[in-house]
Coordinates of C-alpha atoms in Angstrom, one line a residue:
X1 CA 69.9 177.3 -29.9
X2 CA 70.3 174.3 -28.0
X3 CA 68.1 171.9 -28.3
X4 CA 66.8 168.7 -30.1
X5 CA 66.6 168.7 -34.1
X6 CA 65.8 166.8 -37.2
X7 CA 67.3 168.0 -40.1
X8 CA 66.1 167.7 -43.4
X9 CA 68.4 167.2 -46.4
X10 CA 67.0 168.7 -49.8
X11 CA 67.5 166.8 -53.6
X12 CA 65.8 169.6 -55.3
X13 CA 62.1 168.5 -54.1
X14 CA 59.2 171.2 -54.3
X15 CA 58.2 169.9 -51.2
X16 CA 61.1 170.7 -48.9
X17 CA 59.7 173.6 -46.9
X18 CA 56.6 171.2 -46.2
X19 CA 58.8 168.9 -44.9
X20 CA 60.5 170.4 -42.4
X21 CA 57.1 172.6 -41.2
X22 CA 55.4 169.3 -40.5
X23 CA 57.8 167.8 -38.7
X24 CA 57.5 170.9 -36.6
X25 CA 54.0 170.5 -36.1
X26 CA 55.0 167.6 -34.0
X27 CA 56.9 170.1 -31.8
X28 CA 60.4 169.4 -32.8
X29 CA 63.0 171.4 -34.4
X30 CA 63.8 170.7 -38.0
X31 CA 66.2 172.7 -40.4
X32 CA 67.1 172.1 -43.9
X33 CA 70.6 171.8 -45.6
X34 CA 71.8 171.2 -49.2
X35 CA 72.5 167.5 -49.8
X36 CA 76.3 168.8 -50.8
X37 CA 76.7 169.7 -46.7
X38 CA 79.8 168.3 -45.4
X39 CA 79.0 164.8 -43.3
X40 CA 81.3 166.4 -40.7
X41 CA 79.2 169.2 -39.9
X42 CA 76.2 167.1 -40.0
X43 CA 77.6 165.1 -37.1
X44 CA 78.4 168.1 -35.4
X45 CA 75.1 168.8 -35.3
X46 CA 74.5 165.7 -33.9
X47 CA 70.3 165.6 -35.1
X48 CA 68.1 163.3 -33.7
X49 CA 67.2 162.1 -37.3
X50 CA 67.7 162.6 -40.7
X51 CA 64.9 163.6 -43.8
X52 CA 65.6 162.9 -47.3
X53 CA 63.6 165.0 -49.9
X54 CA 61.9 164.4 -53.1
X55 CA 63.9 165.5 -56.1
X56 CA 64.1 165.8 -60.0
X57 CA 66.8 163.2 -60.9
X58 CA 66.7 159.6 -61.4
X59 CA 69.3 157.8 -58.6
X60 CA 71.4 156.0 -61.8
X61 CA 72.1 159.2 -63.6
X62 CA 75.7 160.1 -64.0
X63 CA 75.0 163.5 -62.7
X64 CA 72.2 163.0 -60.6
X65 CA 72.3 164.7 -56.6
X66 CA 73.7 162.0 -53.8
X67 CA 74.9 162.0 -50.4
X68 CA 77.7 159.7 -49.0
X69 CA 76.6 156.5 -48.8
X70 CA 78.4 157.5 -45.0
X71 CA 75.6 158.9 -44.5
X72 CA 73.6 155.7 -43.6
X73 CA 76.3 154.3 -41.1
X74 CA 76.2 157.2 -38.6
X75 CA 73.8 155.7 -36.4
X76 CA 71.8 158.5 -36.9
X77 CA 67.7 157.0 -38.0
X78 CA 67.4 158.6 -41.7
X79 CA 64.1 158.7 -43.4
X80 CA 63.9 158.6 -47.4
X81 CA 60.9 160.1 -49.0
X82 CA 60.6 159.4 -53.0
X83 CA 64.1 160.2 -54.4
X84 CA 65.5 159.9 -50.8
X85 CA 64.4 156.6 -50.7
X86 CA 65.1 155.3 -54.1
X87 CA 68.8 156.8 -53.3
X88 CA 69.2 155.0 -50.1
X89 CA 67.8 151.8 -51.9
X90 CA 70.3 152.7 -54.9
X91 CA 73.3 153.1 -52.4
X92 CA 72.9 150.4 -50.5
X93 CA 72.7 147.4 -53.0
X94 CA 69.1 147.6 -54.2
X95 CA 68.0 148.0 -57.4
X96 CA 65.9 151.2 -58.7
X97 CA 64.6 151.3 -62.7
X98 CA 62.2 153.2 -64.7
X99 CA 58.9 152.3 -63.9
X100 CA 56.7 150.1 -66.0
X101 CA 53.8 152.3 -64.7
X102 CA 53.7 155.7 -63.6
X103 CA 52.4 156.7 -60.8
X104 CA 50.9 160.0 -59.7
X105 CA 48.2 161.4 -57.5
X106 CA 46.0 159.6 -54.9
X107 CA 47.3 156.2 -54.8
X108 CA 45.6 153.5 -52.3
X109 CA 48.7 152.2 -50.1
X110 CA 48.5 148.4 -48.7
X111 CA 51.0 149.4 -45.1
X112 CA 52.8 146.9 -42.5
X113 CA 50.9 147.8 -39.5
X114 CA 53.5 146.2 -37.2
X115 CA 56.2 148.8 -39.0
X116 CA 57.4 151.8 -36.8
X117 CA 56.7 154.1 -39.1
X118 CA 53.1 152.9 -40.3
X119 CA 51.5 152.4 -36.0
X120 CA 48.1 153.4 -36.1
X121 CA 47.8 154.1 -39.8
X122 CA 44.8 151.9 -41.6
X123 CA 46.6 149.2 -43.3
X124 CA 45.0 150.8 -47.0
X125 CA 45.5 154.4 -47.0
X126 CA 45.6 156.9 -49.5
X127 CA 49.1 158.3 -50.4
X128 CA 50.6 161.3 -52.6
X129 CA 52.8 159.0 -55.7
X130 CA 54.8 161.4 -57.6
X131 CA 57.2 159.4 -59.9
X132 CA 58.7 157.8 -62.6
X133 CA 61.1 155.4 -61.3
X134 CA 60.7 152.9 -58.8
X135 CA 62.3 150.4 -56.3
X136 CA 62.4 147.3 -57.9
X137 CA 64.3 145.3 -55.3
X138 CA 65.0 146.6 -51.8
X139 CA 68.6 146.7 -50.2
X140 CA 70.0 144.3 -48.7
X141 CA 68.8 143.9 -45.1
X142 CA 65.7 145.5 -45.9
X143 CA 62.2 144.5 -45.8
X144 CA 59.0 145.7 -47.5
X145 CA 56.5 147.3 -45.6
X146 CA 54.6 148.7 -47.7
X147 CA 52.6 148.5 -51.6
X148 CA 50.8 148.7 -54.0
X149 CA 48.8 147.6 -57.0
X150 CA 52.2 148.5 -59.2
X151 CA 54.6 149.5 -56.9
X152 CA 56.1 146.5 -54.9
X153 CA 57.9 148.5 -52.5
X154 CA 56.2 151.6 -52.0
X155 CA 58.2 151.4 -48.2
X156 CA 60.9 149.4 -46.5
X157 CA 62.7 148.9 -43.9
X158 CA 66.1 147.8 -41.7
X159 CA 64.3 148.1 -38.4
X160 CA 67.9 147.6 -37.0
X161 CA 69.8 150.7 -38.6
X162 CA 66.8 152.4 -38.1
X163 CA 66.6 153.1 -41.9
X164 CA 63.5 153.9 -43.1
X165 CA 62.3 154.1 -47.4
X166 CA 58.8 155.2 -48.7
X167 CA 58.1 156.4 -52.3
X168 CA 55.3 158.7 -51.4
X169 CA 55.3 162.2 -49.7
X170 CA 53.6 161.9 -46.4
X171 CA 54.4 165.8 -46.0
X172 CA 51.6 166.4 -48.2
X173 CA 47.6 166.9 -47.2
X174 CA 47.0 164.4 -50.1
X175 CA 48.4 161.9 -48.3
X176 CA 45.6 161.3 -45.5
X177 CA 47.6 159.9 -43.0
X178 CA 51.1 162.0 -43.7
X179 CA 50.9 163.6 -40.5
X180 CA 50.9 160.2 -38.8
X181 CA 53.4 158.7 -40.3
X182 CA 55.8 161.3 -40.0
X183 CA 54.7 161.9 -36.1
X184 CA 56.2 158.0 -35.7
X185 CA 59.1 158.5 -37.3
X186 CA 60.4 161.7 -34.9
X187 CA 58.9 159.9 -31.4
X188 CA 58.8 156.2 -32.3
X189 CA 62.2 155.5 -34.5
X190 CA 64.0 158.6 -33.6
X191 CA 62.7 159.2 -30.0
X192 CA 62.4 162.9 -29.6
X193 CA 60.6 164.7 -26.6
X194 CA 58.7 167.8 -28.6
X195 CA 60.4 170.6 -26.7
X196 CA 59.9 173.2 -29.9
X197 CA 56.7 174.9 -28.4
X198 CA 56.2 178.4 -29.5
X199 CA 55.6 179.6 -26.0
X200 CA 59.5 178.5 -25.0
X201 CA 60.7 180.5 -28.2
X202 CA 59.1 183.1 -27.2
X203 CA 60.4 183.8 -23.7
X204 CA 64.1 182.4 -25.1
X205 CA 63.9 184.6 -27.8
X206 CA 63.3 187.3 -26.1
X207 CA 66.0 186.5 -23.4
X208 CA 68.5 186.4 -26.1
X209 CA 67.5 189.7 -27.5
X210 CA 68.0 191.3 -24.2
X211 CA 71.6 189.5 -23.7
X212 CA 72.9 190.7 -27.3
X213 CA 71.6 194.2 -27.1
X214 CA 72.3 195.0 -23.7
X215 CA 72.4 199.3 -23.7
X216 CA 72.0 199.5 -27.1
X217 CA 69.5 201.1 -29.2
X218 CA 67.6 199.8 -31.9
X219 CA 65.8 200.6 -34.7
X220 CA 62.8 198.6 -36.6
X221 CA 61.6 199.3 -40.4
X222 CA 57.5 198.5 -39.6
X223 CA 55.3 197.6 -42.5
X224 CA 52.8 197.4 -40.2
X225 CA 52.4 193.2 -41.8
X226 CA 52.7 189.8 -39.6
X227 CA 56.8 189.6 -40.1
X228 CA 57.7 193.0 -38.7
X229 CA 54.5 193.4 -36.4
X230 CA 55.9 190.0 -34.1
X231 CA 59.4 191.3 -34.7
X232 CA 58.6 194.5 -33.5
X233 CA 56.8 193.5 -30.4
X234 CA 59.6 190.5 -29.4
X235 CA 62.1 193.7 -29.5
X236 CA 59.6 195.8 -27.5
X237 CA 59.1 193.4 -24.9
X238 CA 63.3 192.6 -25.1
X239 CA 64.4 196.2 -25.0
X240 CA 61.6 198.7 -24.1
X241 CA 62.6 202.4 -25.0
X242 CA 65.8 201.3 -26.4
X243 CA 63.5 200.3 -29.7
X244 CA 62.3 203.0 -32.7
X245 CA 60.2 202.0 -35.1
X246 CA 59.6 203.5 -38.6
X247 CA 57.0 202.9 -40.4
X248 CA 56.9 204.5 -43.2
X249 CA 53.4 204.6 -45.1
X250 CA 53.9 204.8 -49.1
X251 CA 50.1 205.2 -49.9
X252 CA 50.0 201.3 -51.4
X253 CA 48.4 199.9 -48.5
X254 CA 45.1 198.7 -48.0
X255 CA 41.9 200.5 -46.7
X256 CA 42.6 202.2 -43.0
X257 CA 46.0 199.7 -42.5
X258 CA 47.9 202.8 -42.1
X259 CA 45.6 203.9 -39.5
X260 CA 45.2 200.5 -38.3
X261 CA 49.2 200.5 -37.9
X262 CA 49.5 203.0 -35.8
X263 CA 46.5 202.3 -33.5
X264 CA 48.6 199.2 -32.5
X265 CA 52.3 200.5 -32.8
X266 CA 51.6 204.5 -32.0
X267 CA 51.3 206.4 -28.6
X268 CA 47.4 204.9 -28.1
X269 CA 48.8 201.6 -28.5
X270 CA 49.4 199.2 -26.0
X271 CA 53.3 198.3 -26.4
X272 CA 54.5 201.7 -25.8
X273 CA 57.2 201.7 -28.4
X274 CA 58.9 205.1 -30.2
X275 CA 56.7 205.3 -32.9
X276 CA 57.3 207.3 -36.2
X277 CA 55.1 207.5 -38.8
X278 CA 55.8 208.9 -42.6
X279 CA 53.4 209.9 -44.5
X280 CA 54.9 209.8 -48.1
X281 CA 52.2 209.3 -50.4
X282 CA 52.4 212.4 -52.3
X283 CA 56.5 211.3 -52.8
X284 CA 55.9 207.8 -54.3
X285 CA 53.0 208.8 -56.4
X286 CA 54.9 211.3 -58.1
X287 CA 57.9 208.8 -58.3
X288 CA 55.6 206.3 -60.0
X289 CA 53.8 208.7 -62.4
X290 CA 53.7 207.9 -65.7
X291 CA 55.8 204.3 -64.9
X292 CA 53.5 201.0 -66.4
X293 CA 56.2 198.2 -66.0
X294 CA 56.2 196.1 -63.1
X295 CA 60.1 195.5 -62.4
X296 CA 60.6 199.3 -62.9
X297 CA 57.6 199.8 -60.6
X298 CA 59.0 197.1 -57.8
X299 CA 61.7 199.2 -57.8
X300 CA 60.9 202.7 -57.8
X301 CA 58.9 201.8 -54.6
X302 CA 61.7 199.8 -53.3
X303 CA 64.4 202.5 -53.2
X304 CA 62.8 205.0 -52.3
X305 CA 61.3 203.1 -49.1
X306 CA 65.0 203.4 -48.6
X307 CA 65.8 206.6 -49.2
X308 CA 62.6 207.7 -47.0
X309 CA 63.7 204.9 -43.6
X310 CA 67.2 206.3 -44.6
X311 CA 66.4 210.1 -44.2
X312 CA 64.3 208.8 -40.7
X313 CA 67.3 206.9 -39.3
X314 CA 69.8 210.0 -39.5
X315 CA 67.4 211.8 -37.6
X316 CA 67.2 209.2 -34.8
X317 CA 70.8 209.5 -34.7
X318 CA 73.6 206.9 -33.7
X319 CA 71.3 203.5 -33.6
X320 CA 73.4 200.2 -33.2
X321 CA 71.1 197.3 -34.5
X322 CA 68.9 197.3 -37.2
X323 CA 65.7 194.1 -36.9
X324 CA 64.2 192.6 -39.8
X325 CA 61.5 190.5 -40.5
X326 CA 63.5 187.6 -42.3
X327 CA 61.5 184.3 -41.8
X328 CA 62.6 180.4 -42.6
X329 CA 61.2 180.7 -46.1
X330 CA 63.2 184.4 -47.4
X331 CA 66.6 182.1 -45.8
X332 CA 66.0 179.1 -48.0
X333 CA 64.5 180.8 -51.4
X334 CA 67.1 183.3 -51.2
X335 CA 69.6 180.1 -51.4
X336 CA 71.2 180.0 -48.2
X337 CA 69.4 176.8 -47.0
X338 CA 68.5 174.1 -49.2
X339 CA 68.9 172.5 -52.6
X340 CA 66.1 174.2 -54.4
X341 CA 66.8 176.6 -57.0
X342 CA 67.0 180.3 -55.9
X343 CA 63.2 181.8 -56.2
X344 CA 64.1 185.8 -54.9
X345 CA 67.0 187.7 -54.1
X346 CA 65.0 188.7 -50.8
X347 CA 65.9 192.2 -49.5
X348 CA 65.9 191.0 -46.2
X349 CA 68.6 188.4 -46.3
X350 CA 72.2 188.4 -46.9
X351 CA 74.0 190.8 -44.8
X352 CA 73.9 194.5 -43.9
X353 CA 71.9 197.0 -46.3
X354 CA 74.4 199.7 -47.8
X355 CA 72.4 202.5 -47.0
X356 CA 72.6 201.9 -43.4
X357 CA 75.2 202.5 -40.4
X358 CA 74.7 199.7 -38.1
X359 CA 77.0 197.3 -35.8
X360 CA 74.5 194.0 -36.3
X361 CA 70.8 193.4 -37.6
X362 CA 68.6 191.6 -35.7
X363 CA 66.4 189.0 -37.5
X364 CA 64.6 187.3 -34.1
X365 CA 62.2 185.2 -36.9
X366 CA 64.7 184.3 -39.4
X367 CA 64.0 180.1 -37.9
X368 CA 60.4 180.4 -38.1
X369 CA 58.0 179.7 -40.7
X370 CA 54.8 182.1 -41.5
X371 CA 52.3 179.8 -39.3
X372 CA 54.9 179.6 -36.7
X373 CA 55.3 183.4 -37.0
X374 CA 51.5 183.7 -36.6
X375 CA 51.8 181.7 -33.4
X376 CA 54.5 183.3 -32.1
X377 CA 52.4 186.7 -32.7
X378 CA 49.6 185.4 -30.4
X379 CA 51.7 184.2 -28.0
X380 CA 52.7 187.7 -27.9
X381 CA 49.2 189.1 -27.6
X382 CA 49.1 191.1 -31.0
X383 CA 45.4 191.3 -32.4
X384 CA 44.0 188.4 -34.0
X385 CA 43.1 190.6 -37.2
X386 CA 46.9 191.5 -37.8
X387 CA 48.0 188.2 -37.5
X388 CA 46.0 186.9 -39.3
X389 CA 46.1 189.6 -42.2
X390 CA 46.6 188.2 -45.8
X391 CA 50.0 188.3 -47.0
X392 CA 50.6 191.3 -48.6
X393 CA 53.4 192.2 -51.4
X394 CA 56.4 195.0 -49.7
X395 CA 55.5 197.5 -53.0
X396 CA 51.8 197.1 -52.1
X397 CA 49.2 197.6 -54.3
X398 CA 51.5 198.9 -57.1
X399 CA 51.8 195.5 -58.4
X400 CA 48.1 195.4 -57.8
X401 CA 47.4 198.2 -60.2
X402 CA 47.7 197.2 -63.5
X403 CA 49.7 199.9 -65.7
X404 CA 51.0 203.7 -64.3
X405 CA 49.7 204.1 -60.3
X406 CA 47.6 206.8 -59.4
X407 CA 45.8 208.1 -56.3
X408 CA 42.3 207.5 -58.0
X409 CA 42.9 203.7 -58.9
X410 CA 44.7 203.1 -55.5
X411 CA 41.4 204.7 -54.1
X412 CA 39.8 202.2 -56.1
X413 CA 41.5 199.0 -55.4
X414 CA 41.4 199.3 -51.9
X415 CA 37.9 200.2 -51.6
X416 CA 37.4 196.7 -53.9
X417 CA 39.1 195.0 -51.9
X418 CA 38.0 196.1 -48.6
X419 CA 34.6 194.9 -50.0
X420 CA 36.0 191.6 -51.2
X421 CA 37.5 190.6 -47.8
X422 CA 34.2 191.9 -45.7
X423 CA 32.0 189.3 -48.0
X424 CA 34.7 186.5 -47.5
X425 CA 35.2 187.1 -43.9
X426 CA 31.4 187.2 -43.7
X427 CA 31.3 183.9 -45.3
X428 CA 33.4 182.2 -43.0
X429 CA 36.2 181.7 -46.0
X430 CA 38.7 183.8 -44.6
X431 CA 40.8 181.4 -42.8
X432 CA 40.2 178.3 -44.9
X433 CA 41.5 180.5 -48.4
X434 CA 45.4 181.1 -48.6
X435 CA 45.2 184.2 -50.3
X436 CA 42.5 186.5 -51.6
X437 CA 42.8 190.0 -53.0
X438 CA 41.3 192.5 -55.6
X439 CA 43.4 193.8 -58.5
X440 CA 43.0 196.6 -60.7
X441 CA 43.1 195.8 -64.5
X442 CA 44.3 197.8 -66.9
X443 CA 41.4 197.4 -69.4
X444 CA 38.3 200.1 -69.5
X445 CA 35.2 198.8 -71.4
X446 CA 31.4 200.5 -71.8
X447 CA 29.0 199.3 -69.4
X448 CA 25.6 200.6 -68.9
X449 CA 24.6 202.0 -65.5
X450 CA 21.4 203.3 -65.3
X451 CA 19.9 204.9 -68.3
X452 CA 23.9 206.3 -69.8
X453 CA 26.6 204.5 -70.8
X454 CA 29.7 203.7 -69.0
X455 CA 33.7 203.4 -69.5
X456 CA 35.3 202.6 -66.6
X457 CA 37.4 200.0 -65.2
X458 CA 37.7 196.0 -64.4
X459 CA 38.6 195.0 -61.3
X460 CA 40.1 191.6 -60.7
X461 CA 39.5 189.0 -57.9
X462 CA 41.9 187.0 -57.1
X463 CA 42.0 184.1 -54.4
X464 CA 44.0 180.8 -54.1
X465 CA 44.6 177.8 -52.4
X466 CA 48.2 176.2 -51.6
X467 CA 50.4 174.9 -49.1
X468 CA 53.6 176.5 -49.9
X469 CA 53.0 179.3 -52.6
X470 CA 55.2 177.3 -54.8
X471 CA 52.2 176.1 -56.8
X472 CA 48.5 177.2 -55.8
X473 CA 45.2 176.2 -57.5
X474 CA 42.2 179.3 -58.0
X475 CA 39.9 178.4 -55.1
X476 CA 36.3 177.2 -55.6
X477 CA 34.1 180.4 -53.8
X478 CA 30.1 179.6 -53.8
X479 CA 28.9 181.5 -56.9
X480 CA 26.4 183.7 -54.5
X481 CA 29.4 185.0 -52.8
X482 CA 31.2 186.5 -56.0
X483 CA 27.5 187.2 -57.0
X484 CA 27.6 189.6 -53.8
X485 CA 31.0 191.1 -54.2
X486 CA 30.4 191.8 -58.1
X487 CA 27.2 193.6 -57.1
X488 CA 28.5 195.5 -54.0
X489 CA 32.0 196.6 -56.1
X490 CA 29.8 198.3 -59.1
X491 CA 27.2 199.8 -57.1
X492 CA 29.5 201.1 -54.3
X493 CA 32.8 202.1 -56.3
X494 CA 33.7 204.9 -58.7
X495 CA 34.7 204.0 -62.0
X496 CA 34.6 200.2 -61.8
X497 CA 31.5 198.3 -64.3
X498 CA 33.0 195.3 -64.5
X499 CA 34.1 192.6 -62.2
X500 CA 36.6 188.9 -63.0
X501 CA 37.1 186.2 -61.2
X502 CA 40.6 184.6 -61.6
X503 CA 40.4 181.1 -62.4
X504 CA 44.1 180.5 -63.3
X505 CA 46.5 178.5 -61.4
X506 CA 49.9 178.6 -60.9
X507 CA 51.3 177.6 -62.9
X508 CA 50.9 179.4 -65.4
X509 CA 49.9 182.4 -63.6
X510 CA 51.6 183.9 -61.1
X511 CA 50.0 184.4 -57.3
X512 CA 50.2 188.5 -57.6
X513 CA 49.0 190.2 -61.0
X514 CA 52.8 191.9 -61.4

């Protein structure tokens, strides 16, 4: 694509993702690369400016992650956040040295109102500090623009190279005026217009689509969640007929999705797409009998989603592209953008599947972000209540059901859970929470129901809060709420006396149960 970008160099930081999503909340383009990418092919790409992230190393350490010091003499304006800018300070002839005092957390921030970067932000603001080293002189050239009560140059500047250092992370929500900050840097230093609106990628997008398959057809692997649904649709309204789409319903999903699925996708629905539906419950149960680990479990669901798509697609005969739902974050966990260490070997990235006879896939979200994907899908028209669904894992609720997966605890956990979201949603939690789900324990227990004793099952709530499902903390839900789930989940499900709340964060824990 054409058109104006920022591009956003990665030393390791957690925060990297964050990074580049805000700077496209301020409607420009932003991509991230590996701080070993040739200079050549960044001047190639000729950005508008240039991000450094955060990372794990201290600038002075024999081994420590740098860029060419070239870098700084392109002309290009280049930002530094935390390591970024004690690596620019280090590389240009300032001087950066374990700190005397560490800082971390909220920090108050003493700013240079007349700076570029710092218009319109309070001259004492509250900033995210995450480190233990510090810039004890700035570079030649330089000048301080901002501080604090132990950090002398918490920000600096050459105004004329357009070189711009701060220690904190404005990418963060901690940092109160992040946003701002960031927002001058892409249209006050680096002078971009904001042409990445969701409504343009939309219509390109689909342009594109149309151009690369011409007469060709297509098929479409439909889960039925947010990444497939918008993908699906973009294809529909590309290519029409020329687009099947599987969906293939294991049994693992949630109360009435199936049926929800196909109300949308299926002959009733509104995009008139070729719409098969498997119904393969009685298959995967009888795969997953008697299986309690998780890995094996991931699997076993896994391949034979495979074997059942594969078995569809022979049917449909000859098909020359195959679209997936790859988004921004699968590209750079799966290590194929970025620094960061590889977090999944994503099944939707790195080629053609094996099982599969196709000239190309099609991946028409593999630039986006989830909240950019969400846009996209209302841009589109698709129903507020699938784009906004919860993420959801692709082997369901088998790595919701603690131990071997049957029909009666899938009946269970979905019949929780559909509980646990109706009391949310009624509270007016369900947007503001970034992920919420009931799990099925493992552990059976007496209870007393009645006048006779009990021994059932626990069921497990679940719900977090996090930016980038890196890291998430357990979300603070009014105790009358959980009061009302607990209540509603005993009295209205089979076999379940007890209910937990999941206070752990990760982490140690993970997000999921398995």
């Amino acid at each position: 694509m054409d058109k104006e970008k920022i591009i956003v160099i990665d030393f390791g930081g957690q925060y990297n993702q964050l990074v580049a999503r805000r700077v496209r909340e301020c409607h420009v383009y932003c991509e991230i690369y590996s701080y070993k990418t040739d200079l050549g092919k960044i001047k190639e790409m000729a950005p508008k400016g240039i991000i450094l992230t955060g990372g794990p190393n201290s600038v002075y350490e024999e081994n420590a992650a740098k860029c060419s010091e070239e870098l700084f003499h392109l002309g290009i304006p280049v930002l530094g956040l935390c390591y970024g800018a004690q690596l620019m300070m280090h590389l240009l002839g300032g001087s950066v040295c374990k700190a005397p005092v560490r800082e971390y957390g909220r920090i108050e921030v003493t700013v240079d109102q007349t700076s570029p970067l710092f218009g319109d932000v309070s001259e004492k603001t509250i900033c995210w500090m995450s480190h233990n080293d510090y810039i004890e002189k700035a570079a030649p050239g330089f000048r301080t623009i901002a501080h604090t009560a132990d950090c002398p140059v918490a920000a600096a500047e050459n105004e004329e190279q357009n070189l711009y250092a701060i220690q904190f992370h404005p990418e963060v929500l901690h940092t109160a005026e992040g946003k701002k900050m960031l927002h001058n840097f892409v249209y006050e230093v680096c002078h971009c217009s904001g042409d990445w609106k969701m409504d343009a990628f939309v219509e390109n997008t689909i342009q594109e689509i149309r151009k690369k398959v011409g007469s060709g057809k297509v098929l479409c692997a439909l889960s039925g969640g947010v990444d497939s649904s918008v993908a699906a649709v973009l294809l529909a309204k590309a290519v029409g007929d020329q687009l099947t789409c599987v969906f293939v319903d294991h049994g693992l999903l949630r109360k009435d999705e199936g049926d929800q699925v196909e109300a949308v996708f299926g002959p009733e629905g509104p995009y008139n797409l070729k719409f098969i539906r498997v119904n393969a419950q009685k298959r995967f149960y009888s795969k997953l009998a008697g299986v309690e680990e998780p890995e094996r479990k991931r699997k076993i669901i896994g391949e034979e989603f495979i074997r059942v798509f594969e078995e569809e697609a022979k049917k449909i005969g000859t098909v020359d592209f195959l679209v997936q739902g790859t988004i921004y974050p699968d590209v750079v966990e799966s290590g194929l953008g970025g620094e960061s260490a590889v977090i999944k070997s994503h099944h939707n990235v790195g080629g053609l599947p094996d099982y599969v006879d196709f000239k190309e896939i099609i991946e028409p979200l593999r630039n986006l972000f989830k909240d950019e994907v969400r846009k996209a899908g209302l841009e589109l028209g698709i129903p507020d209540y699938l784009v906004y669904r919860q993420p959801f894992p692709g082997p369901g609720l088998g790595i919701r059901i603690i131990g071997e997966v049957t029909a009666e605890k899938v009946k269970i956990v979905q019949e929780a859970d559909a509980i646990y979201r109706e009391e949310i949603a009624k509270a007016g939690f369900d947007r503001s929470i970034g992920q919420y789900f009931a799990a099925l324990t493992n552990m059976r227990s007496v209870g007393v129901m009645g006048d006779e004793r009990t021994y059932d099952y626990a069921v497990a709530l679940r719900a977090v809060n996090t930016i980038d499902f890196m890291t998430a903390e357990a979300a603070e839900i009014p105790w009358e709420v959980l009061g009302k789930v607990a209540n509603r989940i005993v009295n209205e499900v089979k076999h379940v006396n007890r209910v937990f709340y999941d206070c752990t964060g990760k982490p140690p824990a993970t997000i999921e149960f398995e």
